[in-house]
mmCIF file of C-alpha atoms in Angstrom:
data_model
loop_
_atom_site.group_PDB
_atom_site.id
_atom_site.type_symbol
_atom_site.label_atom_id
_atom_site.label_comp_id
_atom_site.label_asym_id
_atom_site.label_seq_id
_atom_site.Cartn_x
_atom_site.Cartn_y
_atom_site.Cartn_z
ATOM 1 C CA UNK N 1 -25.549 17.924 -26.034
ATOM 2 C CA UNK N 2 -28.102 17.893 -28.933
ATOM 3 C CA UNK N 3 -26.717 20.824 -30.473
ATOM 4 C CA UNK N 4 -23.298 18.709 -30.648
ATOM 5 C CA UNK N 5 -24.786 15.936 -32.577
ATOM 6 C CA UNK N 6 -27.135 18.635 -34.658
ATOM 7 C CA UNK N 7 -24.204 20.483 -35.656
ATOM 8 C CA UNK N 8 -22.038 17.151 -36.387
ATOM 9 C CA UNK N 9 -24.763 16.256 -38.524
ATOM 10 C CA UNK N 10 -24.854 19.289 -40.762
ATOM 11 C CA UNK N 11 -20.932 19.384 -41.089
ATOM 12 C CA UNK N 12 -20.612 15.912 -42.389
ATOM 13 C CA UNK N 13 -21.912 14.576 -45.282
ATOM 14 C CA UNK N 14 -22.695 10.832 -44.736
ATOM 15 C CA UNK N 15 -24.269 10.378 -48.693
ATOM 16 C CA UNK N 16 -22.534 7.217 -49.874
ATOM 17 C CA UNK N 17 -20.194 6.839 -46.673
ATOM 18 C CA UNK N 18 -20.167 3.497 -44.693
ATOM 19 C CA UNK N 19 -21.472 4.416 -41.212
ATOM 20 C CA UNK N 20 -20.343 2.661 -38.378
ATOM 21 C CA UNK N 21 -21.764 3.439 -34.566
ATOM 22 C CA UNK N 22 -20.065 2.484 -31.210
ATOM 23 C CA UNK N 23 -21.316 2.818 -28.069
ATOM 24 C CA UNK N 24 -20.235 2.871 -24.265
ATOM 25 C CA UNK N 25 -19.582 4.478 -21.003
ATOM 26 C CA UNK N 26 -16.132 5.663 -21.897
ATOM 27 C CA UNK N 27 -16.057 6.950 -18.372
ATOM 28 C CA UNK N 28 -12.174 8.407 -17.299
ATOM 29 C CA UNK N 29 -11.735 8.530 -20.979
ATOM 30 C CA UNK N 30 -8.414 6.956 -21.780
ATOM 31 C CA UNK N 31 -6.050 5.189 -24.647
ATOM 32 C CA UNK N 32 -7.714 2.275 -24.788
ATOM 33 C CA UNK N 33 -11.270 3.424 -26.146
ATOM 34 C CA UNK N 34 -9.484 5.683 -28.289
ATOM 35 C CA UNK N 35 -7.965 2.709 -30.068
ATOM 36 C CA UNK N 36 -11.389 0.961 -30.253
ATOM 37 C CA UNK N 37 -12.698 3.750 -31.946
ATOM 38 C CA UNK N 38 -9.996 4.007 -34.296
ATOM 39 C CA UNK N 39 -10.748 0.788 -34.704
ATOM 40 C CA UNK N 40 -14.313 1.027 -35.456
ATOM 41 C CA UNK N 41 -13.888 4.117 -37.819
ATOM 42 C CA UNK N 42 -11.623 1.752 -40.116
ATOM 43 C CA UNK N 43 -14.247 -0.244 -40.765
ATOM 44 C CA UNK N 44 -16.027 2.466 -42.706
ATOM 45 C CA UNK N 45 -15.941 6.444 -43.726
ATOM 46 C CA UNK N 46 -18.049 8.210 -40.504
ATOM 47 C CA UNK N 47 -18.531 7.099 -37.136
ATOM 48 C CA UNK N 48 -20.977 8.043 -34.551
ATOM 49 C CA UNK N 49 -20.342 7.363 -30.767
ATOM 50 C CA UNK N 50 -23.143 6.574 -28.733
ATOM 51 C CA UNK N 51 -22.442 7.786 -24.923
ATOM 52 C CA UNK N 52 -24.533 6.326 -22.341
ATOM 53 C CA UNK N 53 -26.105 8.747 -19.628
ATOM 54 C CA UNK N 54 -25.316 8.367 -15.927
ATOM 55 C CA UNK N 55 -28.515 6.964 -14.733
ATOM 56 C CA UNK N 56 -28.071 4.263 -17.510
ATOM 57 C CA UNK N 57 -24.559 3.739 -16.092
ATOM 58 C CA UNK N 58 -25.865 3.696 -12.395
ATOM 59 C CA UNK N 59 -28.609 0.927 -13.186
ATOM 60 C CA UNK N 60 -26.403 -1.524 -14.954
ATOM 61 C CA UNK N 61 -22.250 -1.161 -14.014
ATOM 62 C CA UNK N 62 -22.345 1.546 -11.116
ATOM 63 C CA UNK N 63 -21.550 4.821 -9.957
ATOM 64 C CA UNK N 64 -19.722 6.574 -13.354
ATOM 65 C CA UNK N 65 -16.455 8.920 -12.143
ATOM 66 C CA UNK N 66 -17.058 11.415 -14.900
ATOM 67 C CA UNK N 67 -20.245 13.240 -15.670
ATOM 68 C CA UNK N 68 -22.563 12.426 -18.911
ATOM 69 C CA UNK N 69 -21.463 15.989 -19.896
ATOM 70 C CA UNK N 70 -17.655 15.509 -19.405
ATOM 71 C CA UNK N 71 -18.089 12.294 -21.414
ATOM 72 C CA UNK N 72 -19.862 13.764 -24.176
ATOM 73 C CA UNK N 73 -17.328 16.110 -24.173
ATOM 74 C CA UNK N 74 -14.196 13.886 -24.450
ATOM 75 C CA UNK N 75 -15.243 11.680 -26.690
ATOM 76 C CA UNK N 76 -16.055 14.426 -29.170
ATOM 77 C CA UNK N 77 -12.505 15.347 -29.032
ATOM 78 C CA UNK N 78 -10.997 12.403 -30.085
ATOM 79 C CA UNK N 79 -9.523 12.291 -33.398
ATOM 80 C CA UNK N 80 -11.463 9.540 -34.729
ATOM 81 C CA UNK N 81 -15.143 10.646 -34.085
ATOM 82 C CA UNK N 82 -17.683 11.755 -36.607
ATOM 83 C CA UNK N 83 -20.460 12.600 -34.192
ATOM 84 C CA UNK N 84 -21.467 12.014 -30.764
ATOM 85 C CA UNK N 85 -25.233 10.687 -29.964
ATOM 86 C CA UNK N 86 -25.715 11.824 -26.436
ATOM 87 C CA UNK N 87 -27.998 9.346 -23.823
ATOM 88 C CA UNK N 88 -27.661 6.189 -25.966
ATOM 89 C CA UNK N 89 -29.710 3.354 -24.631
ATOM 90 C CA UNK N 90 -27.450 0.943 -22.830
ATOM 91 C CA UNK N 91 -28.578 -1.789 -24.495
ATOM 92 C CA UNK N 92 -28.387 -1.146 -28.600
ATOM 93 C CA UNK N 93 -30.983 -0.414 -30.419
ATOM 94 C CA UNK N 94 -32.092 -1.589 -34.326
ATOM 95 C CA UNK N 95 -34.188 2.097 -34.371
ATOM 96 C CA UNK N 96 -30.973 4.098 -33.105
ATOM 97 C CA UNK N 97 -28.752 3.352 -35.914
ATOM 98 C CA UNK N 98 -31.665 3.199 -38.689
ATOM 99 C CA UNK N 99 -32.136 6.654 -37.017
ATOM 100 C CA UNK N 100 -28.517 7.860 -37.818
ATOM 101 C CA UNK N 101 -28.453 5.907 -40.668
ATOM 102 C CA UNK N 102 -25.584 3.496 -39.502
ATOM 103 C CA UNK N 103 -24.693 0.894 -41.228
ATOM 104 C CA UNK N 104 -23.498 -1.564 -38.363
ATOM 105 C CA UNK N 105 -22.161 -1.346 -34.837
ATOM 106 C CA UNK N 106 -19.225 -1.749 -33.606
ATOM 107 C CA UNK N 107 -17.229 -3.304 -30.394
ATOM 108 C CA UNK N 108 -14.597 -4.988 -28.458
ATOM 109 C CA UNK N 109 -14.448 -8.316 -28.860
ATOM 110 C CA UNK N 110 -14.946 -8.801 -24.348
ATOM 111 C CA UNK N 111 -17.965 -9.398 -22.983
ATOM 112 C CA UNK N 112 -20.615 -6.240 -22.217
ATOM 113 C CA UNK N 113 -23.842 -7.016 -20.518
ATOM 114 C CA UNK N 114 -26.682 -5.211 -18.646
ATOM 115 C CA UNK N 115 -27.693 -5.435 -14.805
ATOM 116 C CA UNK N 116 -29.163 -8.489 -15.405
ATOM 117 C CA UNK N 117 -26.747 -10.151 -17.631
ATOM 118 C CA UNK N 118 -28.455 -9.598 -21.305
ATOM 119 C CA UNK N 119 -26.032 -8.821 -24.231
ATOM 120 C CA UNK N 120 -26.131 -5.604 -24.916
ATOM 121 C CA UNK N 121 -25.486 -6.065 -28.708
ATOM 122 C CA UNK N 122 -28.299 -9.303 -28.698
ATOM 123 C CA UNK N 123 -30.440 -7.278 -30.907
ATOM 124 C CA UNK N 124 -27.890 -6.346 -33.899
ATOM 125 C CA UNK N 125 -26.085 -9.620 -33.661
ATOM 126 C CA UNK N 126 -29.394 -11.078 -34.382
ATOM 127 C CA UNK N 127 -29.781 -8.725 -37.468
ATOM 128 C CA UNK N 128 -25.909 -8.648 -38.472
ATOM 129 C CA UNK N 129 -25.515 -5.744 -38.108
ATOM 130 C CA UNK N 130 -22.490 -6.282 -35.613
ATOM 131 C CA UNK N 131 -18.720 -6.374 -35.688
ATOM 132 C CA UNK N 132 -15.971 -6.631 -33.598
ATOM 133 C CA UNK N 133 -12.309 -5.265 -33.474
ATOM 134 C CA UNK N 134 -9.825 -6.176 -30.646
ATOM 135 C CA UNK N 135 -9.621 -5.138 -26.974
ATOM 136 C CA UNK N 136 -6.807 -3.036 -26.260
ATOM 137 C CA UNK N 137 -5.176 -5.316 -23.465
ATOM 138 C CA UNK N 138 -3.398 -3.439 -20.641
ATOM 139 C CA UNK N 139 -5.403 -0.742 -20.079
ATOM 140 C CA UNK N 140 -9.027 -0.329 -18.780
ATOM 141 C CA UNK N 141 -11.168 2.410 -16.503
ATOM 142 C CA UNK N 142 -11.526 -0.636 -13.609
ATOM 143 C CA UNK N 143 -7.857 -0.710 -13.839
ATOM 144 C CA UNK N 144 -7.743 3.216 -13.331
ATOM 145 C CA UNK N 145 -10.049 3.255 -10.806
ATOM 146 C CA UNK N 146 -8.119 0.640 -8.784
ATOM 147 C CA UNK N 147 -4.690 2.706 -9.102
ATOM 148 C CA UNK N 148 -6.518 5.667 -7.614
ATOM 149 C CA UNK N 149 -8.516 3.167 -4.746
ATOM 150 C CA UNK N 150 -4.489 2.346 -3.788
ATOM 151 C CA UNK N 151 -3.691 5.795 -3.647
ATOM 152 C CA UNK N 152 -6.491 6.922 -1.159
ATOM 153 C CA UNK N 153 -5.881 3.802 0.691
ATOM 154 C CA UNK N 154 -1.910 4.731 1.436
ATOM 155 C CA UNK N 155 -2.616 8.323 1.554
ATOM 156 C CA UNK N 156 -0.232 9.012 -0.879
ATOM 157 C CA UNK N 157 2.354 6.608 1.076
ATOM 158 C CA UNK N 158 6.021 7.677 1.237
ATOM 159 C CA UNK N 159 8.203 4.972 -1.668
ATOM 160 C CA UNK N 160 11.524 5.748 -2.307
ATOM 161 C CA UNK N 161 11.185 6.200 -5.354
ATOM 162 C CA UNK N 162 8.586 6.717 -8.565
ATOM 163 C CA UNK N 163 9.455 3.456 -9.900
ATOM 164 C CA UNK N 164 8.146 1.565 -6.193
ATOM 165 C CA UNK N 165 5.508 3.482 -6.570
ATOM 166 C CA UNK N 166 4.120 2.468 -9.760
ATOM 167 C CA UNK N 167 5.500 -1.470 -9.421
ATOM 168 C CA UNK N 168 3.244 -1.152 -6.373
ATOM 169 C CA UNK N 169 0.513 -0.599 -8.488
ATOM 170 C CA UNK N 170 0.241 -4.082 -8.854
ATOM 171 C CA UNK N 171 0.366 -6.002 -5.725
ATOM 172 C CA UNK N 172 -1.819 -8.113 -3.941
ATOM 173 C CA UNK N 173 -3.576 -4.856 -1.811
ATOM 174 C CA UNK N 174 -4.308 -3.124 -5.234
ATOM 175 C CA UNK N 175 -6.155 -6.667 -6.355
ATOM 176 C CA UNK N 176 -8.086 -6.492 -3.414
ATOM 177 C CA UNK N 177 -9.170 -3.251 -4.096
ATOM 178 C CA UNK N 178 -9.764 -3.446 -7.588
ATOM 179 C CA UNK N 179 -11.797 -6.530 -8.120
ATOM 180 C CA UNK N 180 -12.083 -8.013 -4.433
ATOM 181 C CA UNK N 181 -10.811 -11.005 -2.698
ATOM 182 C CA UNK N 182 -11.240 -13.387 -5.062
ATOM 183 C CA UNK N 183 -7.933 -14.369 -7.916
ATOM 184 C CA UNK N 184 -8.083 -12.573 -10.931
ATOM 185 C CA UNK N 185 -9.471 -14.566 -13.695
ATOM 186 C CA UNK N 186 -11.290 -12.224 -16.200
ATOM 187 C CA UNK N 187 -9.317 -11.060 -18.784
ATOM 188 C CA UNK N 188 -11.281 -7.291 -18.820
ATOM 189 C CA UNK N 189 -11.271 -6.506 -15.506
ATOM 190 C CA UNK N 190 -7.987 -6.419 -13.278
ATOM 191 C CA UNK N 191 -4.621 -4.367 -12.817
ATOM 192 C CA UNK N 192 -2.849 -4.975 -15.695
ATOM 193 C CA UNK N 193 0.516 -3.110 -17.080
ATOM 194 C CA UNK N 194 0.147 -0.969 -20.918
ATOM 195 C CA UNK N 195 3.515 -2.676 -22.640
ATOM 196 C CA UNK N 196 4.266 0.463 -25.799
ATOM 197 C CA UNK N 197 5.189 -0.163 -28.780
ATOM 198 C CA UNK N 198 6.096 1.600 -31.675
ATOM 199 C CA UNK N 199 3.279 0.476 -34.041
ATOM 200 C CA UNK N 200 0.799 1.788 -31.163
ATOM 201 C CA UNK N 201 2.282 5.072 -31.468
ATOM 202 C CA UNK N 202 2.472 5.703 -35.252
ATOM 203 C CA UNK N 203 -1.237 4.583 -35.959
ATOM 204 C CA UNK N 204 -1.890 7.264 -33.216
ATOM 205 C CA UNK N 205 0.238 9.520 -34.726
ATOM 206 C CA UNK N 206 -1.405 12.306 -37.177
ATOM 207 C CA UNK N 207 1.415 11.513 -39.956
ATOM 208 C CA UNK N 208 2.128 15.666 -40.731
ATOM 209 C CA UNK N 209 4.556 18.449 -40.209
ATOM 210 C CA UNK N 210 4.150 21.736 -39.930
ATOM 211 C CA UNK N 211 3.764 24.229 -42.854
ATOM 212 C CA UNK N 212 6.663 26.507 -43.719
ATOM 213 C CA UNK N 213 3.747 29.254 -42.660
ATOM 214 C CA UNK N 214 2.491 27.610 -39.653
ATOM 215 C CA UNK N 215 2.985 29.730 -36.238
ATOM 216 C CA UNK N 216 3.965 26.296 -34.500
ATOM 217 C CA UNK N 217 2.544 27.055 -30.715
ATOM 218 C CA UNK N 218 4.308 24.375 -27.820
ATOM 219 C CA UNK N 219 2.426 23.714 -24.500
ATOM 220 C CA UNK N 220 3.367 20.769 -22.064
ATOM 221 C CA UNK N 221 2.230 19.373 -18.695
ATOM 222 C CA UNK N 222 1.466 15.759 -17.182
ATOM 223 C CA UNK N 223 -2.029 15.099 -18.549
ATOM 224 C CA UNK N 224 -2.030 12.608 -15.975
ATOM 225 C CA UNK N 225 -5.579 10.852 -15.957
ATOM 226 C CA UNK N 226 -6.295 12.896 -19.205
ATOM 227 C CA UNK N 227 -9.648 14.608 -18.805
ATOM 228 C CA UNK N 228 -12.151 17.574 -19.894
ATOM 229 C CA UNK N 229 -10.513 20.322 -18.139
ATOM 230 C CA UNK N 230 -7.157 19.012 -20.056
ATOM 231 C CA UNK N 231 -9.343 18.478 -23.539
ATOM 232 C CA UNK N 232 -10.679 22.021 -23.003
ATOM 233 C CA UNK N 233 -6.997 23.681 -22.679
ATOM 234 C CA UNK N 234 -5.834 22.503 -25.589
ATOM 235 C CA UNK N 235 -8.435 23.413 -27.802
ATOM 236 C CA UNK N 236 -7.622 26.864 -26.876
ATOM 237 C CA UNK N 237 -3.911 26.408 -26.992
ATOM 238 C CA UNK N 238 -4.499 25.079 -31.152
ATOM 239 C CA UNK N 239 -6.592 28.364 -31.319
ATOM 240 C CA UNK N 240 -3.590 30.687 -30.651
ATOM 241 C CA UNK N 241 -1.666 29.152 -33.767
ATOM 242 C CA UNK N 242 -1.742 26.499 -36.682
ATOM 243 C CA UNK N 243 0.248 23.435 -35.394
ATOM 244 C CA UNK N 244 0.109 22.203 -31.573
ATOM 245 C CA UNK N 245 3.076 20.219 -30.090
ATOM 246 C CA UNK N 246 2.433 19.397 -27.039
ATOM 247 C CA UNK N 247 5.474 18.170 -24.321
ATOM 248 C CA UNK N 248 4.113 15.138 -21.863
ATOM 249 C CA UNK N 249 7.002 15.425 -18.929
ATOM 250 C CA UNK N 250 8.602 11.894 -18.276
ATOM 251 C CA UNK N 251 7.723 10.052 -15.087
ATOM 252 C CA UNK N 252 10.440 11.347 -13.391
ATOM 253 C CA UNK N 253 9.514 14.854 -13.709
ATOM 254 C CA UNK N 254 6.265 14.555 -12.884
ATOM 255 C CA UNK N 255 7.223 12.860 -9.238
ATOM 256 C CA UNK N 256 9.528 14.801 -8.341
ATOM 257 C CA UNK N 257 7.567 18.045 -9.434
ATOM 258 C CA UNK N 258 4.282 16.674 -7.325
ATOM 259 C CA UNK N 259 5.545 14.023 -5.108
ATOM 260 C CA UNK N 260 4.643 10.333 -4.436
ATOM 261 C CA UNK N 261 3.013 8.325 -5.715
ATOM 262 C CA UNK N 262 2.149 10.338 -8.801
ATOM 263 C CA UNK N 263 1.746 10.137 -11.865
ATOM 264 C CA UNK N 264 -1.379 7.485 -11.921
ATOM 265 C CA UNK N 265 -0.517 7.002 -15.172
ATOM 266 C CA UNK N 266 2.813 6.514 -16.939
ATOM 267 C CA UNK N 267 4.517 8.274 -19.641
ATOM 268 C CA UNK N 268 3.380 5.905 -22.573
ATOM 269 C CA UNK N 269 -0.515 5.695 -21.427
ATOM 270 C CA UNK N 270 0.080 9.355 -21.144
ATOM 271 C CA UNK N 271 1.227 10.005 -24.442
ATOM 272 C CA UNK N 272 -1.102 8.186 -26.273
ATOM 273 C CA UNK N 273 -3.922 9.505 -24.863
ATOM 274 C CA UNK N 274 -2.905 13.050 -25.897
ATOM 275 C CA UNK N 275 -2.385 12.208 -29.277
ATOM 276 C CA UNK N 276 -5.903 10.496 -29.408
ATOM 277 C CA UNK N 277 -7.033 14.620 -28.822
ATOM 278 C CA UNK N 278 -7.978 15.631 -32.290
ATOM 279 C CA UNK N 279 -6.941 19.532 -31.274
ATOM 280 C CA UNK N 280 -2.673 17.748 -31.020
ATOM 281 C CA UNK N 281 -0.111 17.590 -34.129
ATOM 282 C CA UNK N 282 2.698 16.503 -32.436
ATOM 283 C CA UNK N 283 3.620 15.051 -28.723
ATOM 284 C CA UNK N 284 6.890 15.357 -27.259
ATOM 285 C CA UNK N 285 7.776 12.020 -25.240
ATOM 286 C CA UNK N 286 9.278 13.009 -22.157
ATOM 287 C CA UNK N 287 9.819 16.757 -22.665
ATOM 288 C CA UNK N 288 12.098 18.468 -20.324
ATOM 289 C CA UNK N 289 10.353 20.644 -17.024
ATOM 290 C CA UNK N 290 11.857 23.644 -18.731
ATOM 291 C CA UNK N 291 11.796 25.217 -22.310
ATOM 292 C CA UNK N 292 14.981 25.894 -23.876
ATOM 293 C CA UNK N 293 16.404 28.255 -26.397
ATOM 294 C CA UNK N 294 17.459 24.899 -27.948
ATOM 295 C CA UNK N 295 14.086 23.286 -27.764
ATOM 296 C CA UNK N 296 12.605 26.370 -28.790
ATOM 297 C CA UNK N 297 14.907 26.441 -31.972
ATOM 298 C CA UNK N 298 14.908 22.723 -33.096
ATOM 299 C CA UNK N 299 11.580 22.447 -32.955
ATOM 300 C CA UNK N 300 10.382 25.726 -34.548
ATOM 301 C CA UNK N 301 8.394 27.024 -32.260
ATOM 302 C CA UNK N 302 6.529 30.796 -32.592
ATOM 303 C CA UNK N 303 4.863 30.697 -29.334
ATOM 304 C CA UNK N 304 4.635 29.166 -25.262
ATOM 305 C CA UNK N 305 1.512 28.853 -23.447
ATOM 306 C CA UNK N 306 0.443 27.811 -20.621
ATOM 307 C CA UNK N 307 -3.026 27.250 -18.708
ATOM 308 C CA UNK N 308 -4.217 29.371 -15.646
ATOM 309 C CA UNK N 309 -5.345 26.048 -13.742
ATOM 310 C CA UNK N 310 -2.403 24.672 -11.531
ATOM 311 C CA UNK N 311 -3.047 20.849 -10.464
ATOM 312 C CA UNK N 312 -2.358 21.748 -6.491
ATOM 313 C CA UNK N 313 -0.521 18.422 -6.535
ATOM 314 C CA UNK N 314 2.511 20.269 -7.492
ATOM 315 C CA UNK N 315 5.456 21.109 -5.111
ATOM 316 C CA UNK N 316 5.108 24.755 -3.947
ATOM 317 C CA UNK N 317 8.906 25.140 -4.380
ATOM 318 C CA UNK N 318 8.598 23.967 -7.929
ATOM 319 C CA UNK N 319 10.659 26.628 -9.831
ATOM 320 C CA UNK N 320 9.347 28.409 -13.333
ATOM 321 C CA UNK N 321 9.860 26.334 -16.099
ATOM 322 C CA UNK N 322 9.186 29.733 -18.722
ATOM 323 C CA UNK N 323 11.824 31.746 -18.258
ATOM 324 C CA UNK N 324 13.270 31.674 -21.665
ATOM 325 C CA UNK N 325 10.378 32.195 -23.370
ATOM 326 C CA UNK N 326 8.872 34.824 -21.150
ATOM 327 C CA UNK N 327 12.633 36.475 -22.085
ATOM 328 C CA UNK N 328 11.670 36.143 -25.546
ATOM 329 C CA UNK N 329 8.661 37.742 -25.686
ATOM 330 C CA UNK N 330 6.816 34.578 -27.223
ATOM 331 C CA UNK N 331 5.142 33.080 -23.843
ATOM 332 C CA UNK N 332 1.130 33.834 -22.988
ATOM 333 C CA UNK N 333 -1.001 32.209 -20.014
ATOM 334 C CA UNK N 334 -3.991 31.635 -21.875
ATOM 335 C CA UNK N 335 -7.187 31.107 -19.639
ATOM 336 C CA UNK N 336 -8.570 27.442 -18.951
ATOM 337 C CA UNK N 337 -11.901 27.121 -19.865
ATOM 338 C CA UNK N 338 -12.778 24.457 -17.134
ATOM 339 C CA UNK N 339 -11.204 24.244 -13.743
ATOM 340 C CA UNK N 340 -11.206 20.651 -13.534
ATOM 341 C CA UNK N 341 -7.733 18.766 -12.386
ATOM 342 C CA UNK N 342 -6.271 15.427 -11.527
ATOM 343 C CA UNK N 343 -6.709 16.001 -8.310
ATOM 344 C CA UNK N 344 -10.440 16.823 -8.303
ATOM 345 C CA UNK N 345 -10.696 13.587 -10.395
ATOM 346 C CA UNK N 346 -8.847 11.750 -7.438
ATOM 347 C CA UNK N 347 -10.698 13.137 -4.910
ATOM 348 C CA UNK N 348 -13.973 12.139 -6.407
ATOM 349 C CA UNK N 349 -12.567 8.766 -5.960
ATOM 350 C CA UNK N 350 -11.961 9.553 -2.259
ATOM 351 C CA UNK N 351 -15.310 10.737 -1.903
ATOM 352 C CA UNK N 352 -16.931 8.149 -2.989
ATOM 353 C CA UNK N 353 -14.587 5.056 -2.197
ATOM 354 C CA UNK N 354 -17.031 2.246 -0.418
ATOM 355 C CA UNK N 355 -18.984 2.592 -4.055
ATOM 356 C CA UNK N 356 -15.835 2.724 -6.611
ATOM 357 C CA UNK N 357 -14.789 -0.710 -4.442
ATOM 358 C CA UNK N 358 -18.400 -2.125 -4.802
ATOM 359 C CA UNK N 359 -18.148 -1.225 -8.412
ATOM 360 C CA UNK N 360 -15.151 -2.978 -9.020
ATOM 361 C CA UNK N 361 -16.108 -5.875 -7.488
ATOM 362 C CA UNK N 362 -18.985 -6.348 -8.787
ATOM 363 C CA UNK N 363 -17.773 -6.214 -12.483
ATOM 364 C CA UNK N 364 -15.109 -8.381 -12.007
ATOM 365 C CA UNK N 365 -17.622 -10.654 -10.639
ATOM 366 C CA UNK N 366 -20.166 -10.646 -13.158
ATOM 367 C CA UNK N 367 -17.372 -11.049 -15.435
ATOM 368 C CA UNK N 368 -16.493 -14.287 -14.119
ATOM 369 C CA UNK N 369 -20.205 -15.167 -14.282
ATOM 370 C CA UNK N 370 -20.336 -14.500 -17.870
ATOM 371 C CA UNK N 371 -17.119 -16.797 -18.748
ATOM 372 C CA UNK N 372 -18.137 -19.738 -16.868
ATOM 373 C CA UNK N 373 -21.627 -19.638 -18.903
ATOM 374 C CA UNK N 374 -19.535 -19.778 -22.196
ATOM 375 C CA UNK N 375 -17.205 -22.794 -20.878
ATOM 376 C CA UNK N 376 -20.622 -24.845 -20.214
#
């Protein structure tokens, strides 16, 4: 972890930059902290990412699904990050960002306190040295979590069809889950429903084409729940050429290819989460299961890969989706670094379900705590 920030440090030269830190679990890693820290590195030229370590996590919000190492890990890989500062203090610190040399910090404008209901940011409001940028609405790890409680609840029930299965995502049984008994009323905490648009996607977007020299290399898959052992694939899949486009299948595809009630998350939250992976040119919104001469044609492509992992969600009947390019000679199965799939992430959840309920609960109560104090 140090030697991540060590060698971030020597790479990028901060003399006469604007520095901006943000800070946070950014546990299950999704969309929505992407865009904050797009957010944040707007307001200046470098940005370092404070991570907080588990134990930190355990004392003050709960039981974290992803390890301090996985979420070192995929924050570095977003496109938007300078430098990662591994362990941050929960609470911010004046003498961590005169240490880095930041200039201010950085967050969403909802509410973030410790176990015992401080403001984290208290001390660099006080020296204004503080800003904050917009919550992404519609999207939040709470809200993930609760998805997956529904799933281990139903056992993967039987719906007729994808689209039950997701609208299911937010009834009453899912609230209960999620945040407990009570009605929603915080506005961070709850099952909520990502509405795209295309201004979200361009400023995600990287904004260039391929080279007239570039060996243009095409991988696809779900990236359901997009995590480490998804990060780490792709940064070997941009290793076998110059430009990555990767192919997220459609909701459709991805049910029918693993069953109900997946995916956990659809198409659009999907997509932008891939493009958030600084290792991705291009994404393909709803690619087809299988690669065409056509595909392979209009979009220029030199070479196929594909991982070694398998998600063991998927269908055993499901039917090889290469054949073209393997015909071609221009497919490889490239090894996956980390073994790591949506289904180990859901059955963490499984594992460990009295505590993710606890955890929700808990927030969204604390929350509520927080927003009567304001009203008074």
């Amino acid at each position: 972890d140090e030697e991540i920030r060590i060698n971030n440090m020597a790479e990028g030269n901060r003399k006469g930059k604007v520095v901006v830190w943000a800070d946070g679990c950014f546990d299950m890693m999704h969309f929505g902290h992407a865009n904050s820290l797009r957010q944040a590195k707007s307001l200046g030229d470098y940005l370092i990412v404070g991570v907080h370590s588990d134990e930190e996590i355990r004392i003050n919000k709960g039981p974290p699904v992803m390890s301090e190492e996985e979420r070192y890990a995929a924050v570095a890989a977003c496109k938007w990050v300078d430098e990662v500062y591994p362990a941050a203090p929960y609470t911010t610190q004046l003498e961590v960002l005169d240490e880095v040399g930041a200039d201010f910090a950085v967050h969403g404008d909802d509410l973030v306190t410790t176990a015992d209901g401080t403001d984290t940011y208290a001390l660099v409001k006080a020296a204004n040295r503080f800003r904050t940028v917009p919550r992404t609405k519609g999207i939040s790890s709470t809200d993930i979590v609760g998805r997956m409680l529904l799933m281990t609840k139903n056992h993967h029930s039987d719906y007729s069809d994808d689209r039950k299965a997701r609208t299911s995502l937010l009834n009453n049984e899912l609230t209960d889950m999620s945040e407990g008994t009570e009605p929603k009323k915080s506005p961070y905490t709850g099952v909520s429903q990502f509405l795209p648009t295309s201004r979200r996607i361009v400023q995600f977007s990287e904004g260039r084409e391929p080279k007239s020299d570039d060996v243009v290399v095409y991988t696809d898959g779900s990236f359901d729940l997009f995590h480490i052992g998804h990060i780490k694939y792709l940064e070997e899949a941009k290793k076998q050429g110059d430009y990555l486009i990767v192919g997220v299948l459609d909701d459709n595809i991805v049910n029918a290819k693993k069953g109900n009630p997946w995916p956990v998350m659809n198409l659009h939250e999907r997509v932008l989460s891939v493009l958030a992976c600084k290792y991705v040119d291009e994404v393909i919104i709803g690619s087809p299961w299988s690669v065409s001469n056509e595909m392979i044609d209009q979009l220029g492509i030199h070479k196929v890969v594909c991982g070694t992992v398998e998600d063991p969600a998927y269908l055993e009947f499901v039917d090889d989706a290469y054949n073209v390019p393997k015909e071609k000679g221009i497919f490889t199965a490239i090894n996956s670094p980390v073994d790591i799939t949506t289904t180990d992430i859901l059955e963490r959840i499984i594992a460990n379900r009295t505590s993710f309920v606890e955890r929700n609960r808990k927030k969204e109560a604390k929350e509520l705590a927080e927003i009567e104090d304001l009203d008074q």
